[in-house]
Short mmCIF file of C-alpha atoms and ligand atoms in Angstrom, two decimals:
data_model
loop_
_atom_site.label_atom_id
_atom_site.label_comp_id
_atom_site.label_asym_id
_atom_site.label_seq_id
_atom_site.Cartn_x
_atom_site.Cartn_y
_atom_site.Cartn_z
CA MET D 1328 5.84 22.86 -2.10
CA LYS D 1329 4.29 20.49 -4.30
CA LYS D 1330 3.58 21.94 -7.87
CA GLU D 1331 1.44 20.34 -10.69
CA LEU D 1332 -0.23 18.05 -8.48
CA VAL D 1333 -2.85 15.75 -10.69
CA ILE D 1334 -5.69 14.50 -8.40
CA VAL D 1335 -7.34 11.53 -8.57
CA ILE D 1336 -10.84 11.09 -7.79
CA ASP D 1337 -11.26 8.06 -5.87
CA PHE D 1338 -15.16 6.75 -7.10
CA GLY D 1339 -14.33 2.78 -5.41
CA GLY D 1340 -12.61 0.98 -8.59
CA GLN D 1341 -10.30 -1.91 -8.21
CA TYR D 1342 -7.30 -0.35 -10.16
CA ASN D 1343 -7.16 3.52 -8.87
CA GLN D 1344 -4.21 2.75 -7.36
CA LEU D 1345 -2.77 1.76 -10.66
CA VAL D 1346 -3.97 4.93 -12.24
CA ALA D 1347 -1.85 7.14 -9.48
CA ARG D 1348 0.93 4.54 -10.14
CA ARG D 1349 0.50 5.15 -14.31
CA VAL D 1350 0.40 9.03 -13.77
CA ARG D 1351 3.81 8.91 -11.58
CA GLU D 1352 5.54 6.83 -13.88
CA CYS D 1353 5.56 10.01 -16.26
CA ASN D 1354 6.73 12.09 -13.64
CA VAL D 1355 3.44 13.45 -12.70
CA TYR D 1356 2.95 13.95 -8.76
CA CYS D 1357 -0.65 12.63 -7.71
CA GLU D 1358 -2.84 12.56 -5.05
CA ILE D 1359 -5.69 10.15 -4.20
CA TYR D 1360 -9.04 12.10 -2.87
CA SER D 1361 -12.54 9.88 -2.37
CA TYR D 1362 -14.59 11.76 -4.28
CA LYS D 1363 -16.20 13.06 -1.72
CA VAL D 1364 -13.35 15.44 -1.43
CA SER D 1365 -15.38 19.35 -1.96
CA ILE D 1366 -15.25 21.75 -4.33
CA GLU D 1367 -13.45 23.83 -2.42
CA LYS D 1368 -10.69 22.09 -1.37
CA ILE D 1369 -9.83 20.83 -5.05
CA LYS D 1370 -10.27 24.60 -5.59
CA ALA D 1371 -6.98 25.46 -2.69
CA MET D 1372 -5.76 22.37 -4.42
CA ASN D 1373 -5.47 23.97 -8.26
CA PRO D 1374 -3.92 20.90 -9.31
CA LYS D 1375 -3.01 20.82 -13.27
CA GLY D 1376 -5.26 18.15 -13.96
CA ILE D 1377 -7.87 15.57 -12.26
CA ILE D 1378 -9.06 12.22 -13.70
CA LEU D 1379 -11.92 10.12 -12.08
CA THR D 1380 -11.34 6.64 -11.76
CA GLY D 1381 -13.55 3.96 -11.97
CA GLY D 1382 -16.04 2.03 -9.42
CA PRO D 1383 -17.67 -0.93 -9.37
CA ASN D 1384 -21.59 1.10 -9.59
CA SER D 1385 -24.27 2.35 -12.45
CA CYS D 1386 -23.85 6.51 -12.66
CA TYR D 1387 -27.91 6.73 -12.99
CA ASP D 1388 -28.78 4.55 -8.97
CA GLU D 1389 -29.63 7.06 -6.99
CA LYS D 1390 -26.84 6.43 -4.23
CA ALA D 1391 -24.48 5.91 -7.18
CA PRO D 1392 -21.44 8.35 -6.12
CA THR D 1393 -21.45 11.33 -8.10
CA TYR D 1394 -19.59 14.93 -7.94
CA SER D 1395 -21.34 18.07 -9.29
CA LYS D 1396 -21.15 19.84 -12.29
CA GLU D 1397 -19.53 22.79 -11.21
CA LEU D 1398 -16.21 20.47 -11.09
CA PHE D 1399 -16.22 19.77 -15.69
CA GLU D 1400 -16.31 24.32 -15.20
CA LEU D 1401 -13.47 24.92 -13.02
CA GLY D 1402 -11.48 24.83 -15.96
CA ILE D 1403 -9.88 22.53 -14.97
CA PRO D 1404 -8.79 18.91 -17.44
CA VAL D 1405 -10.87 16.31 -16.47
CA LEU D 1406 -10.03 12.81 -18.11
CA GLY D 1407 -12.91 10.15 -16.72
CA LEU D 1408 -12.15 6.70 -16.73
CA CYS D 1409 -14.66 3.73 -17.10
CA TYR D 1410 -17.50 4.75 -14.47
CA GLY D 1411 -16.14 8.30 -14.20
CA ALA D 1412 -16.32 8.46 -18.29
CA GLN D 1413 -19.98 7.37 -17.56
CA LEU D 1414 -20.63 9.66 -15.16
CA MET D 1415 -18.71 12.72 -17.06
CA MET D 1416 -21.35 11.66 -19.79
CA HIS D 1417 -24.67 11.42 -17.48
CA VAL D 1418 -23.67 15.27 -15.46
CA LEU D 1419 -22.69 16.40 -18.94
CA GLY D 1420 -26.23 15.90 -20.57
CA GLY D 1421 -25.42 12.34 -22.25
CA LYS D 1422 -26.62 9.04 -22.05
CA VAL D 1423 -25.08 5.93 -19.83
CA GLU D 1424 -27.66 2.51 -20.60
CA THR D 1425 -26.87 -1.06 -19.25
CA ALA D 1426 -25.63 -3.49 -22.49
CA LEU D 1427 -27.88 -6.57 -23.37
CA VAL D 1428 -23.98 -7.97 -22.59
CA GLY D 1429 -21.08 -6.05 -20.76
CA GLU D 1430 -17.94 -6.67 -22.15
CA TYR D 1431 -14.69 -7.79 -20.30
CA GLY D 1432 -11.04 -8.57 -20.73
CA LYS D 1433 -8.80 -7.52 -24.45
CA THR D 1434 -10.46 -5.79 -26.71
CA ASP D 1435 -9.85 -4.44 -30.32
CA LEU D 1436 -9.76 -0.90 -30.06
CA ILE D 1437 -10.68 0.84 -33.11
CA ILE D 1438 -9.91 4.73 -33.23
CA ASP D 1439 -11.43 7.38 -35.24
CA LYS D 1440 -9.74 10.38 -35.05
CA THR D 1441 -5.94 9.58 -34.84
CA ASP D 1442 -4.73 13.61 -34.76
CA SER D 1443 -6.78 13.32 -30.67
CA ALA D 1444 -4.43 14.56 -28.30
CA ILE D 1445 -4.91 11.33 -26.23
CA TYR D 1446 -4.13 9.39 -29.07
CA ALA D 1447 -0.93 11.28 -29.91
CA GLY D 1448 2.17 9.04 -30.67
CA VAL D 1449 0.18 5.36 -30.19
CA SER D 1450 -0.31 2.78 -33.35
CA ASP D 1451 -4.26 3.35 -34.87
CA ASN D 1452 -4.35 -0.28 -34.10
CA LEU D 1453 -4.81 -1.32 -30.37
CA VAL D 1454 -6.01 -3.89 -28.06
CA CYS D 1455 -8.03 -2.45 -24.78
CA TRP D 1456 -8.89 -3.80 -21.11
CA MET D 1457 -12.13 -3.08 -20.93
CA SER D 1458 -14.54 -3.80 -17.93
CA HIS D 1459 -18.19 -2.76 -18.02
CA PHE D 1460 -21.29 -3.53 -17.71
CA ASP D 1461 -23.06 0.21 -18.71
CA TYR D 1462 -21.64 2.01 -21.20
CA ILE D 1463 -22.42 5.70 -23.27
CA SER D 1464 -24.77 5.63 -25.32
CA LYS D 1465 -24.91 9.54 -26.36
CA VAL D 1466 -21.91 11.39 -25.12
CA ALA D 1467 -23.13 15.01 -23.88
CA PRO D 1468 -22.93 17.90 -26.02
CA GLY D 1469 -20.14 19.54 -27.68
CA PHE D 1470 -18.49 16.10 -27.48
CA GLU D 1471 -17.26 14.10 -30.40
CA ILE D 1472 -16.00 10.24 -30.67
CA VAL D 1473 -13.02 9.93 -30.94
CA SER D 1474 -12.94 5.00 -30.43
CA HIS D 1475 -15.04 2.71 -30.83
CA THR D 1476 -14.89 -1.22 -30.30
CA ASP D 1477 -17.13 -3.44 -31.85
CA ASN D 1478 -19.74 -3.78 -28.43
CA CYS D 1479 -18.78 -0.57 -27.28
CA PRO D 1480 -19.97 3.25 -29.21
CA VAL D 1481 -18.00 5.05 -27.36
CA ALA D 1482 -14.51 4.22 -26.45
CA ALA D 1483 -13.43 7.17 -25.73
CA ALA D 1484 -14.71 11.06 -26.64
CA GLN D 1485 -13.76 14.79 -26.21
CA ASN D 1486 -14.50 18.28 -25.94
CA VAL D 1487 -11.41 19.75 -26.93
CA GLU D 1488 -12.33 23.41 -26.31
CA ALA D 1489 -13.40 22.34 -22.89
CA ASN D 1490 -10.19 20.26 -22.03
CA LEU D 1491 -12.55 17.05 -20.66
CA TYR D 1492 -12.10 13.49 -21.51
CA ALA D 1493 -13.60 10.22 -21.12
CA ILE D 1494 -12.07 7.19 -21.45
CA GLN D 1495 -13.80 3.89 -21.64
CA TYR D 1496 -11.35 1.49 -21.34
CA HIS D 1497 -8.77 1.83 -18.72
CA PRO D 1498 -5.50 3.05 -20.34
CA GLU D 1499 -3.90 1.93 -16.27
CA VAL D 1500 -4.07 -1.59 -16.48
CA LEU D 1501 -0.90 -2.47 -18.79
CA HIS D 1502 -3.22 -5.50 -21.76
CA THR D 1503 -4.14 -1.55 -22.67
CA GLN D 1504 -0.95 -1.43 -25.26
CA SER D 1505 -0.13 1.97 -25.25
CA GLY D 1506 -2.23 3.24 -22.04
CA THR D 1507 0.54 4.65 -20.57
CA LYS D 1508 1.21 6.85 -23.35
CA MET D 1509 -2.31 7.62 -22.80
CA LEU D 1510 -2.10 8.75 -19.97
CA SER D 1511 1.05 10.56 -20.38
CA ASN D 1512 -0.62 12.53 -22.98
CA PHE D 1513 -3.47 13.53 -20.57
CA VAL D 1514 -1.20 15.03 -17.68
CA ILE D 1515 1.98 16.30 -19.97
CA GLN D 1516 -0.10 17.78 -23.34
CA VAL D 1517 -3.50 18.47 -22.39
CA CYS D 1518 -2.78 19.54 -18.82
CA GLY D 1519 0.71 20.83 -19.77
CA CYS D 1520 2.57 19.54 -16.95
CA SER D 1521 6.32 18.62 -17.31
CA GLY D 1522 6.89 15.62 -16.50
CA ASP D 1523 9.82 16.12 -14.36
CA TRP D 1524 8.71 15.21 -10.30
CA ARG D 1525 11.12 12.79 -9.53
CA MET D 1526 12.34 10.82 -6.24
CA ASP D 1527 14.90 13.26 -5.34
CA SER D 1528 12.52 16.34 -5.92
CA PHE D 1529 9.58 14.31 -3.04
CA VAL D 1530 12.84 13.72 -0.73
CA GLU D 1531 13.41 17.71 -0.97
CA GLU D 1532 10.37 18.83 -0.84
CA SER D 1533 9.05 16.82 2.06
CA ILE D 1534 11.89 18.00 4.44
CA GLN D 1535 11.40 21.25 3.46
CA ALA D 1536 7.50 20.92 4.04
CA ILE D 1537 8.62 19.16 7.51
CA LYS D 1538 11.27 22.26 8.52
CA GLU D 1539 7.84 24.58 8.16
CA LYS D 1540 5.90 22.20 9.93
CA VAL D 1541 7.29 21.62 12.40
CA GLY D 1542 9.20 24.53 13.11
CA ASP D 1543 11.38 24.27 17.03
CA GLY D 1544 9.10 21.01 18.08
CA LYS D 1545 10.18 18.32 19.08
CA VAL D 1546 9.03 15.14 17.37
CA LEU D 1547 8.80 11.46 18.02
CA CYS D 1548 9.27 8.71 15.59
CA GLY D 1549 7.91 5.03 16.12
CA LEU D 1550 10.73 2.80 14.50
CA SER D 1551 10.72 -0.70 14.17
CA GLY D 1552 13.42 -1.03 11.89
CA GLY D 1553 10.98 -1.66 8.59
CA VAL D 1554 11.71 0.03 5.80
CA ASP D 1555 9.15 2.68 6.18
CA SER D 1556 9.70 3.47 9.30
CA SER D 1557 14.22 3.95 8.52
CA VAL D 1558 13.07 5.72 5.92
CA ALA D 1559 10.68 8.14 7.48
CA ALA D 1560 12.75 8.18 10.34
CA VAL D 1561 16.44 8.91 9.08
CA LEU D 1562 14.29 12.02 6.71
CA LEU D 1563 13.10 13.16 9.51
CA SER D 1564 16.18 13.02 10.83
CA ARG D 1565 17.40 15.54 8.25
CA ALA D 1566 14.95 17.40 8.14
CA ILE D 1567 14.89 18.87 12.02
CA GLY D 1568 17.64 16.63 13.49
CA ASN D 1569 18.09 15.92 17.45
CA GLN D 1570 14.43 18.18 17.43
CA LEU D 1571 13.27 14.21 16.70
CA THR D 1572 13.95 11.20 19.59
CA CYS D 1573 12.95 7.92 17.54
CA VAL D 1574 11.76 4.98 19.79
CA PHE D 1575 11.39 1.64 18.97
CA VAL D 1576 9.03 -0.67 20.90
CA ASP D 1577 10.33 -3.85 21.00
CA HIS D 1578 7.08 -5.77 21.38
CA GLY D 1579 8.22 -8.94 21.70
CA LEU D 1580 6.79 -9.97 18.39
CA LEU D 1581 9.80 -9.50 16.10
CA ARG D 1582 11.72 -11.48 14.20
CA LYS D 1583 14.64 -13.75 15.88
CA ASP D 1584 17.14 -11.59 17.32
CA GLU D 1585 15.72 -8.56 15.30
CA GLY D 1586 15.85 -6.56 18.46
CA ASP D 1587 19.23 -6.43 19.18
CA GLU D 1588 20.14 -5.93 15.15
CA VAL D 1589 17.54 -2.79 14.90
CA GLU D 1590 19.51 -1.49 17.89
CA ALA D 1591 23.12 -2.26 16.29
CA ILE D 1592 21.95 0.13 13.13
CA PHE D 1593 19.86 3.36 14.71
CA GLY D 1594 21.17 2.83 18.18
CA PRO D 1595 24.20 4.53 20.17
CA GLY D 1596 27.54 3.15 18.14
CA GLY D 1597 25.67 2.83 15.10
CA GLN D 1598 25.72 4.37 11.08
CA TYR D 1599 23.35 7.01 12.17
CA ASP D 1600 23.36 10.42 14.68
CA LEU D 1601 19.57 9.92 16.69
CA ASN D 1602 18.18 9.75 19.76
CA PHE D 1603 17.32 6.15 19.63
CA ILE D 1604 15.34 4.62 22.76
CA ARG D 1605 14.74 1.07 23.19
CA VAL D 1606 11.60 0.05 24.89
CA ASN D 1607 11.27 -3.59 26.49
CA VAL D 1608 7.46 -4.24 26.84
CA GLN D 1609 7.33 -7.66 25.63
CA GLU D 1610 6.12 -9.28 29.21
CA ARG D 1611 3.59 -6.38 28.68
CA TYR D 1612 2.39 -7.41 25.77
CA TYR D 1613 2.21 -11.77 26.21
CA GLU D 1614 0.09 -10.07 29.19
CA LYS D 1615 -2.15 -8.24 27.82
CA LEU D 1616 -2.42 -10.80 24.67
CA LYS D 1617 -3.41 -13.41 27.03
CA GLY D 1618 -6.68 -15.32 25.87
CA VAL D 1619 -6.91 -13.50 22.63
CA SER D 1620 -7.63 -15.13 19.61
CA ASP D 1621 -9.49 -12.54 16.81
CA PRO D 1622 -7.58 -10.96 14.53
CA GLU D 1623 -8.04 -7.72 14.40
CA THR D 1624 -8.97 -7.51 18.39
CA LYS D 1625 -4.93 -8.51 18.41
CA ARG D 1626 -4.39 -6.31 16.25
CA LYS D 1627 -6.32 -3.35 18.51
CA ILE D 1628 -4.19 -4.59 21.19
CA ILE D 1629 -1.14 -4.38 19.78
CA GLY D 1630 -1.60 -0.49 18.12
CA GLU D 1631 -2.92 1.02 21.19
CA GLU D 1632 -0.29 -0.62 23.34
CA PHE D 1633 2.01 0.54 20.74
CA ILE D 1634 0.54 3.98 20.99
CA ARG D 1635 0.37 3.93 25.11
CA VAL D 1636 4.08 3.13 25.71
CA PHE D 1637 4.57 5.57 23.05
CA GLU D 1638 2.77 8.22 24.94
CA GLU D 1639 4.55 7.33 28.42
CA GLU D 1640 8.12 7.90 26.36
CA ALA D 1641 7.04 11.25 24.98
CA GLN D 1642 6.29 11.86 28.85
CA LYS D 1643 9.28 11.40 29.86
CA ILE D 1644 11.21 13.09 26.52
CA GLY D 1645 8.77 15.87 28.12
CA LYS D 1646 6.00 17.83 25.91
CA VAL D 1647 6.35 16.08 22.18
CA ASP D 1648 4.88 17.90 20.08
CA TYR D 1649 4.43 15.51 16.63
CA LEU D 1650 4.41 11.82 15.85
CA VAL D 1651 5.89 10.54 12.85
CA GLN D 1652 4.76 7.41 11.61
CA GLY D 1653 5.94 5.64 8.32
CA THR D 1654 2.17 4.67 6.75
CA ILE D 1655 2.92 4.08 2.85
CA TYR D 1656 -0.14 3.89 0.64
CA PRO D 1657 -1.17 0.53 0.29
CA ASP D 1658 -1.81 0.93 4.35
CA VAL D 1659 -3.52 3.50 3.73
CA VAL D 1660 -5.81 2.07 0.90
CA GLU D 1661 -5.97 -1.45 2.38
CA SER D 1662 -7.64 0.65 5.67
CA GLY D 1663 -10.16 2.31 3.90
CA VAL D 1664 -9.27 5.44 5.09
CA GLY D 1665 -7.95 6.97 1.58
CA GLY D 1666 -10.00 6.13 -1.33
CA GLU D 1667 -13.13 4.60 -1.78
CA SER D 1668 -11.96 0.77 -1.35
CA ALA D 1669 -13.51 -1.22 1.21
CA MET D 1670 -11.44 -1.93 4.46
CA ILE D 1671 -9.39 -5.19 4.64
CA LYS D 1672 -7.64 -5.44 7.77
CA SER D 1673 -7.03 -2.58 9.59
CA HIS D 1674 -3.17 -1.93 9.92
CA HIS D 1675 -2.67 -0.51 13.47
CA ASN D 1676 -0.01 2.06 11.86
CA VAL D 1677 -2.87 4.45 10.09
CA GLY D 1678 -5.26 6.87 10.82
CA GLY D 1679 -5.89 8.68 13.44
CA LEU D 1680 -4.79 8.98 17.53
CA PRO D 1681 -6.96 8.01 20.51
CA ASP D 1682 -8.45 10.85 22.68
CA CYS D 1683 -6.85 11.16 25.06
CA VAL D 1684 -2.83 11.71 23.36
CA ASP D 1685 -1.28 13.79 24.23
CA PHE D 1686 0.74 14.81 20.86
CA LYS D 1687 -0.82 17.75 18.39
CA GLU D 1688 -0.95 15.60 14.81
CA ILE D 1689 0.66 13.01 12.90
CA ILE D 1690 3.69 13.23 10.19
CA GLU D 1691 3.17 10.31 8.04
CA PRO D 1692 5.90 11.49 5.32
CA LEU D 1693 5.38 8.61 2.99
CA ARG D 1694 1.44 8.71 3.29
CA ASP D 1695 1.43 8.96 -0.57
CA LEU D 1696 3.94 6.71 -2.07
CA PHE D 1697 4.26 3.01 -3.30
CA LYS D 1698 6.47 0.50 -1.78
CA ASP D 1699 9.03 0.47 -4.93
CA GLU D 1700 8.67 4.35 -3.76
CA VAL D 1701 9.52 4.16 -0.99
CA ARG D 1702 13.02 2.50 -1.90
CA LYS D 1703 13.81 4.34 -4.30
CA ALA D 1704 13.10 7.54 -1.79
CA GLY D 1705 15.78 6.08 1.04
CA LEU D 1706 18.87 5.28 -1.42
CA GLU D 1707 18.77 8.37 -2.14
CA LEU D 1708 17.99 9.51 1.21
CA GLY D 1709 21.96 7.04 1.60
CA ILE D 1710 20.64 4.43 3.45
CA PRO D 1711 21.95 1.29 2.00
CA GLU D 1712 20.69 -1.46 0.19
CA TYR D 1713 20.31 -4.22 2.66
CA LEU D 1714 18.05 -1.67 4.85
CA VAL D 1715 16.29 -0.49 1.63
CA PHE D 1716 15.82 -3.78 0.01
CA ARG D 1717 14.52 -5.51 3.59
CA GLN D 1718 11.57 -7.38 2.96
CA PRO D 1719 8.42 -5.73 4.74
CA PHE D 1720 8.12 -6.86 8.28
CA PRO D 1721 3.96 -6.08 9.40
CA GLY D 1722 3.77 -3.90 12.36
CA PRO D 1723 2.12 -6.33 14.09
CA GLY D 1724 4.95 -8.70 13.87
CA LEU D 1725 4.32 -12.57 14.70
CA GLY D 1726 0.59 -10.84 16.22
CA ILE D 1727 -0.81 -12.18 13.58
CA ARG D 1728 2.05 -14.74 11.62
CA ILE D 1729 0.09 -16.50 15.14
CA ILE D 1730 -3.29 -17.95 14.70
CA GLY D 1731 -5.77 -17.67 17.15
CA GLU D 1732 -4.04 -16.97 21.36
CA VAL D 1733 -0.40 -15.70 20.86
CA THR D 1734 2.39 -16.78 23.60
CA GLU D 1735 5.94 -16.35 24.70
CA GLU D 1736 5.84 -20.28 23.77
CA LYS D 1737 4.47 -20.18 20.38
CA VAL D 1738 6.17 -16.70 20.27
CA LYS D 1739 9.71 -18.85 19.86
CA MET D 1740 8.35 -21.45 17.91
CA VAL D 1741 6.83 -19.00 14.94
CA GLN D 1742 10.84 -17.10 15.55
CA ASP D 1743 13.04 -20.04 14.95
CA ALA D 1744 10.85 -21.50 12.25
CA ASP D 1745 11.19 -18.68 10.58
CA PHE D 1746 14.68 -18.19 11.08
CA ILE D 1747 15.13 -21.43 9.32
CA TYR D 1748 13.30 -20.86 6.48
CA ARG D 1749 15.26 -17.52 5.67
CA ASP D 1750 18.55 -18.94 6.33
CA GLU D 1751 17.93 -22.18 4.13
CA ILE D 1752 16.03 -19.62 1.67
CA ASP D 1753 19.56 -17.58 1.68
CA LYS D 1754 21.73 -20.22 1.15
CA ALA D 1755 19.71 -21.20 -2.02
CA GLY D 1756 20.00 -17.67 -3.67
CA ILE D 1757 16.46 -17.19 -3.56
CA ALA D 1758 15.86 -14.46 -1.14
CA SER D 1759 15.96 -11.23 -3.93
CA SER D 1760 13.52 -13.07 -6.74
CA ILE D 1761 10.85 -13.42 -3.49
CA GLY D 1762 8.87 -10.86 -2.50
CA GLN D 1763 8.16 -11.72 1.03
CA TYR D 1764 8.35 -14.95 2.82
CA PHE D 1765 8.11 -15.83 6.45
CA ALA D 1766 7.19 -19.05 8.43
CA ALA D 1767 3.49 -18.60 10.35
CA LEU D 1768 2.10 -20.84 12.87
CA THR D 1769 -0.98 -21.91 12.94
CA ASN D 1770 -2.88 -23.08 15.40
CA MET D 1771 -3.73 -26.82 14.12
CA ARG D 1772 -1.91 -29.51 15.93
CA SER D 1773 -1.73 -32.89 14.89
CA VAL D 1774 -0.73 -36.13 15.44
CA GLY D 1775 2.59 -37.35 13.99
CA VAL D 1776 5.74 -40.05 15.68
CA MET D 1777 8.73 -39.31 16.41
CA GLY D 1778 11.49 -41.52 17.94
CA ASP D 1779 8.70 -44.23 18.01
CA GLU D 1780 6.81 -41.45 20.27
CA ARG D 1781 2.69 -40.26 20.03
CA THR D 1782 3.35 -36.41 18.83
CA TYR D 1783 0.32 -34.01 19.39
CA ASP D 1784 2.00 -30.80 18.30
CA PHE D 1785 1.38 -27.40 16.15
CA ALA D 1786 1.58 -27.29 12.30
CA VAL D 1787 3.78 -24.20 10.63
CA ALA D 1788 2.59 -22.58 7.42
CA LEU D 1789 5.72 -20.93 5.17
CA ARG D 1790 4.27 -18.45 2.84
CA ALA D 1791 6.31 -16.84 0.40
CA VAL D 1792 4.88 -14.79 -2.38
CA ASN D 1793 5.47 -12.38 -5.60
CA THR D 1794 4.34 -9.42 -6.01
CA VAL D 1795 4.42 -6.22 -7.18
CA ASP D 1796 2.86 -3.44 -4.78
CA PHE D 1797 1.67 -5.68 -2.36
CA MET D 1798 -1.94 -5.64 -3.09
CA THR D 1799 -2.38 -8.89 -5.72
CA ALA D 1800 0.47 -11.97 -4.74
CA GLU D 1801 1.03 -14.91 -6.05
CA ALA D 1802 2.17 -18.39 -4.32
CA ALA D 1803 6.15 -18.47 -5.21
CA GLU D 1804 7.72 -21.08 -6.68
CA ILE D 1805 10.24 -22.54 -4.33
CA PRO D 1806 12.41 -25.44 -5.90
CA TYR D 1807 11.19 -28.21 -3.83
CA GLU D 1808 14.48 -29.31 -2.17
CA VAL D 1809 14.53 -26.40 -0.67
CA LEU D 1810 11.25 -26.91 1.30
CA ASN D 1811 12.14 -30.32 2.11
CA LYS D 1812 15.11 -29.01 3.57
CA VAL D 1813 13.21 -26.25 5.44
CA MET D 1814 10.55 -29.13 6.51
CA SER D 1815 13.31 -31.54 7.58
CA ARG D 1816 15.43 -28.58 9.79
CA ILE D 1817 11.95 -27.25 11.58
CA ILE D 1818 10.78 -30.69 12.43
CA ASN D 1819 14.21 -31.53 13.83
CA GLU D 1820 15.10 -28.35 15.43
CA VAL D 1821 11.87 -26.78 16.76
CA ARG D 1822 10.17 -27.95 19.59
CA GLY D 1823 6.56 -28.30 19.41
CA VAL D 1824 5.99 -28.16 15.49
CA ASN D 1825 5.69 -31.60 13.83
CA ARG D 1826 4.50 -30.34 10.63
CA VAL D 1827 5.41 -28.15 7.81
CA MET D 1828 2.58 -27.17 5.02
CA TYR D 1829 3.50 -24.76 2.39
CA ASP D 1830 0.96 -22.25 1.59
CA LEU D 1831 -0.14 -22.12 -2.46
CA THR D 1832 -3.12 -18.94 -1.98
CA SER D 1833 -2.87 -15.62 -4.02
CA LYS D 1834 -4.55 -13.32 -3.08
CA PRO D 1835 -7.44 -12.21 -4.06
CA PRO D 1836 -8.27 -14.59 -2.38
CA GLY D 1837 -6.13 -14.98 0.41
CA THR D 1838 -3.74 -12.14 2.09
CA ILE D 1839 0.10 -12.17 2.51
CA GLU D 1840 -0.60 -12.43 5.94
CA PHE D 1841 -1.95 -15.04 8.01
CA GLU D 1842 -4.32 -12.36 9.61
P1 LIG G 2863 -1.91 -8.66 3.85
O1 LIG G 2863 -1.96 -8.83 4.70
O2 LIG G 2863 -2.96 -7.50 3.93
O3 LIG G 2863 -0.13 -7.82 3.86
O4 LIG G 2863 -2.21 -8.38 2.05
C1 LIG G 2863 -0.19 -6.63 2.88
C2 LIG G 2863 1.34 -6.31 2.84
O5 LIG G 2863 0.68 -5.69 4.57
C3 LIG G 2863 1.23 -5.90 5.49
N1 LIG G 2863 0.29 -5.95 6.55
C4 LIG G 2863 0.62 -5.26 7.20
N2 LIG G 2863 1.65 -4.11 7.89
N3 LIG G 2863 0.73 -3.28 9.53
C5 LIG G 2863 1.59 -3.41 9.04
O6 LIG G 2863 2.48 -2.51 9.03
C6 LIG G 2863 -0.46 -3.95 9.72
O7 LIG G 2863 -1.52 -4.55 9.98
C7 LIG G 2863 0.32 -5.32 8.42
N4 LIG G 2863 -1.09 -6.34 8.39
C8 LIG G 2863 -0.29 -6.92 6.98
C9 LIG G 2863 2.37 -7.41 5.56
O8 LIG G 2863 3.44 -8.13 5.57
C10 LIG G 2863 2.34 -6.84 3.77
O9 LIG G 2863 3.12 -7.09 3.82
#
């Protein structure tokens, strides 16, 4: 079982995932919960520590997210960050006010109590990252101020006896020097975690937990050949052997030749001993998507059809008790079902099932992991590197890389253009330096001239981004010669395309995919 859990309570701030990430970097397991999580559930989880995140509200507003005083009286160490720090003071009898001038960005930190556990082993001359308008004007009874800045009288405060710590700045942001060390001081020194959580313990513990949960039940896994579902499938296969059946739905929205490649790896004669079923439902998908151009409607159709295909396969197999999905942590947050962040896109592979489905439950073994952690788990499971380091491909596939209506002809165009793009990137030897890259088919048609003929064809957009966690991204700087070569090959080799563009937009404000 998971021991030494630290929980992060999410109040909707922009750095919430980073908090979890930094804690994990200290080799301490942690999970994120919405501030709506009940005190009973927290008690039942019995965490070694609790971290309250930042958030966009003012804690004294009536409608602002809050938590009852009981949270601070459980005897479990609590660290409040930014809004979390203000909330802690507000709830415990301190004072939070709106400043005349906010404090944003890099700020010199003046440490008043260098012997505070939070500051153990850090220099007393540091820069911290501030982002707040409200500030703590008076600490709650029992607290002492341990650091301040020129504009902020309480940059950090502590009540050592009660194991309560409040930090106004953001130690989770790398701009705060020694920020990770401060978080490590909290989870290791204050909470007493041993810091021995590793990916191999994740794999072992997950296998054990899956065995216990599934018993002798039957499990169906959606395998797309992408990193996440491949890792989920191999993990499940390790845990329950041939009680697992993997279904690979070829919805006709995959990259060129991908269906055959996935079958070659996971199917009979491949490198795994899996019950593998490939379902070819391309026509069925094109039919369902006919005339549909709204991105969210397309996602829903693709997702629902996915479940229907599963149901049908499950019925053929007999009774199926569980369904496995390769959902990972960023999917959970961006779909608005994890913490408090706003919903951006309804990634179809997250969340509950339609009412009429016959499965008992969904198993999402990678739900708490970041992409790089999934990759580590994959390596731990012995999955070959070329699979583990594949770039991500979205569940709805080319369906969301074709702006507007999806047709078989458009799928072919984007497949061919994308194939050329990937081929040239490979040849240029720059593949491993780019986070994600693909071609998309814009819905724009424009006039061109080819061989003395007027054309009125589609424009292809090339996308390539550098990203650490896929939550933010910047356009990659692909050498001009490579882009030029790709452009010329696409125009010459892909019928129906007469224009190629390179997308420079970062995320935010753009997203990585086009829909
Ligand atoms: P966005 O476009 O939201 O993408 O910046 C972030 C990452 O998520 C992938 N993505 C999806 N993955 N189902 C998925 O499984 C989806 O509906 C979906 N939409 C985006 C995207 O490829 C990128 O890696």
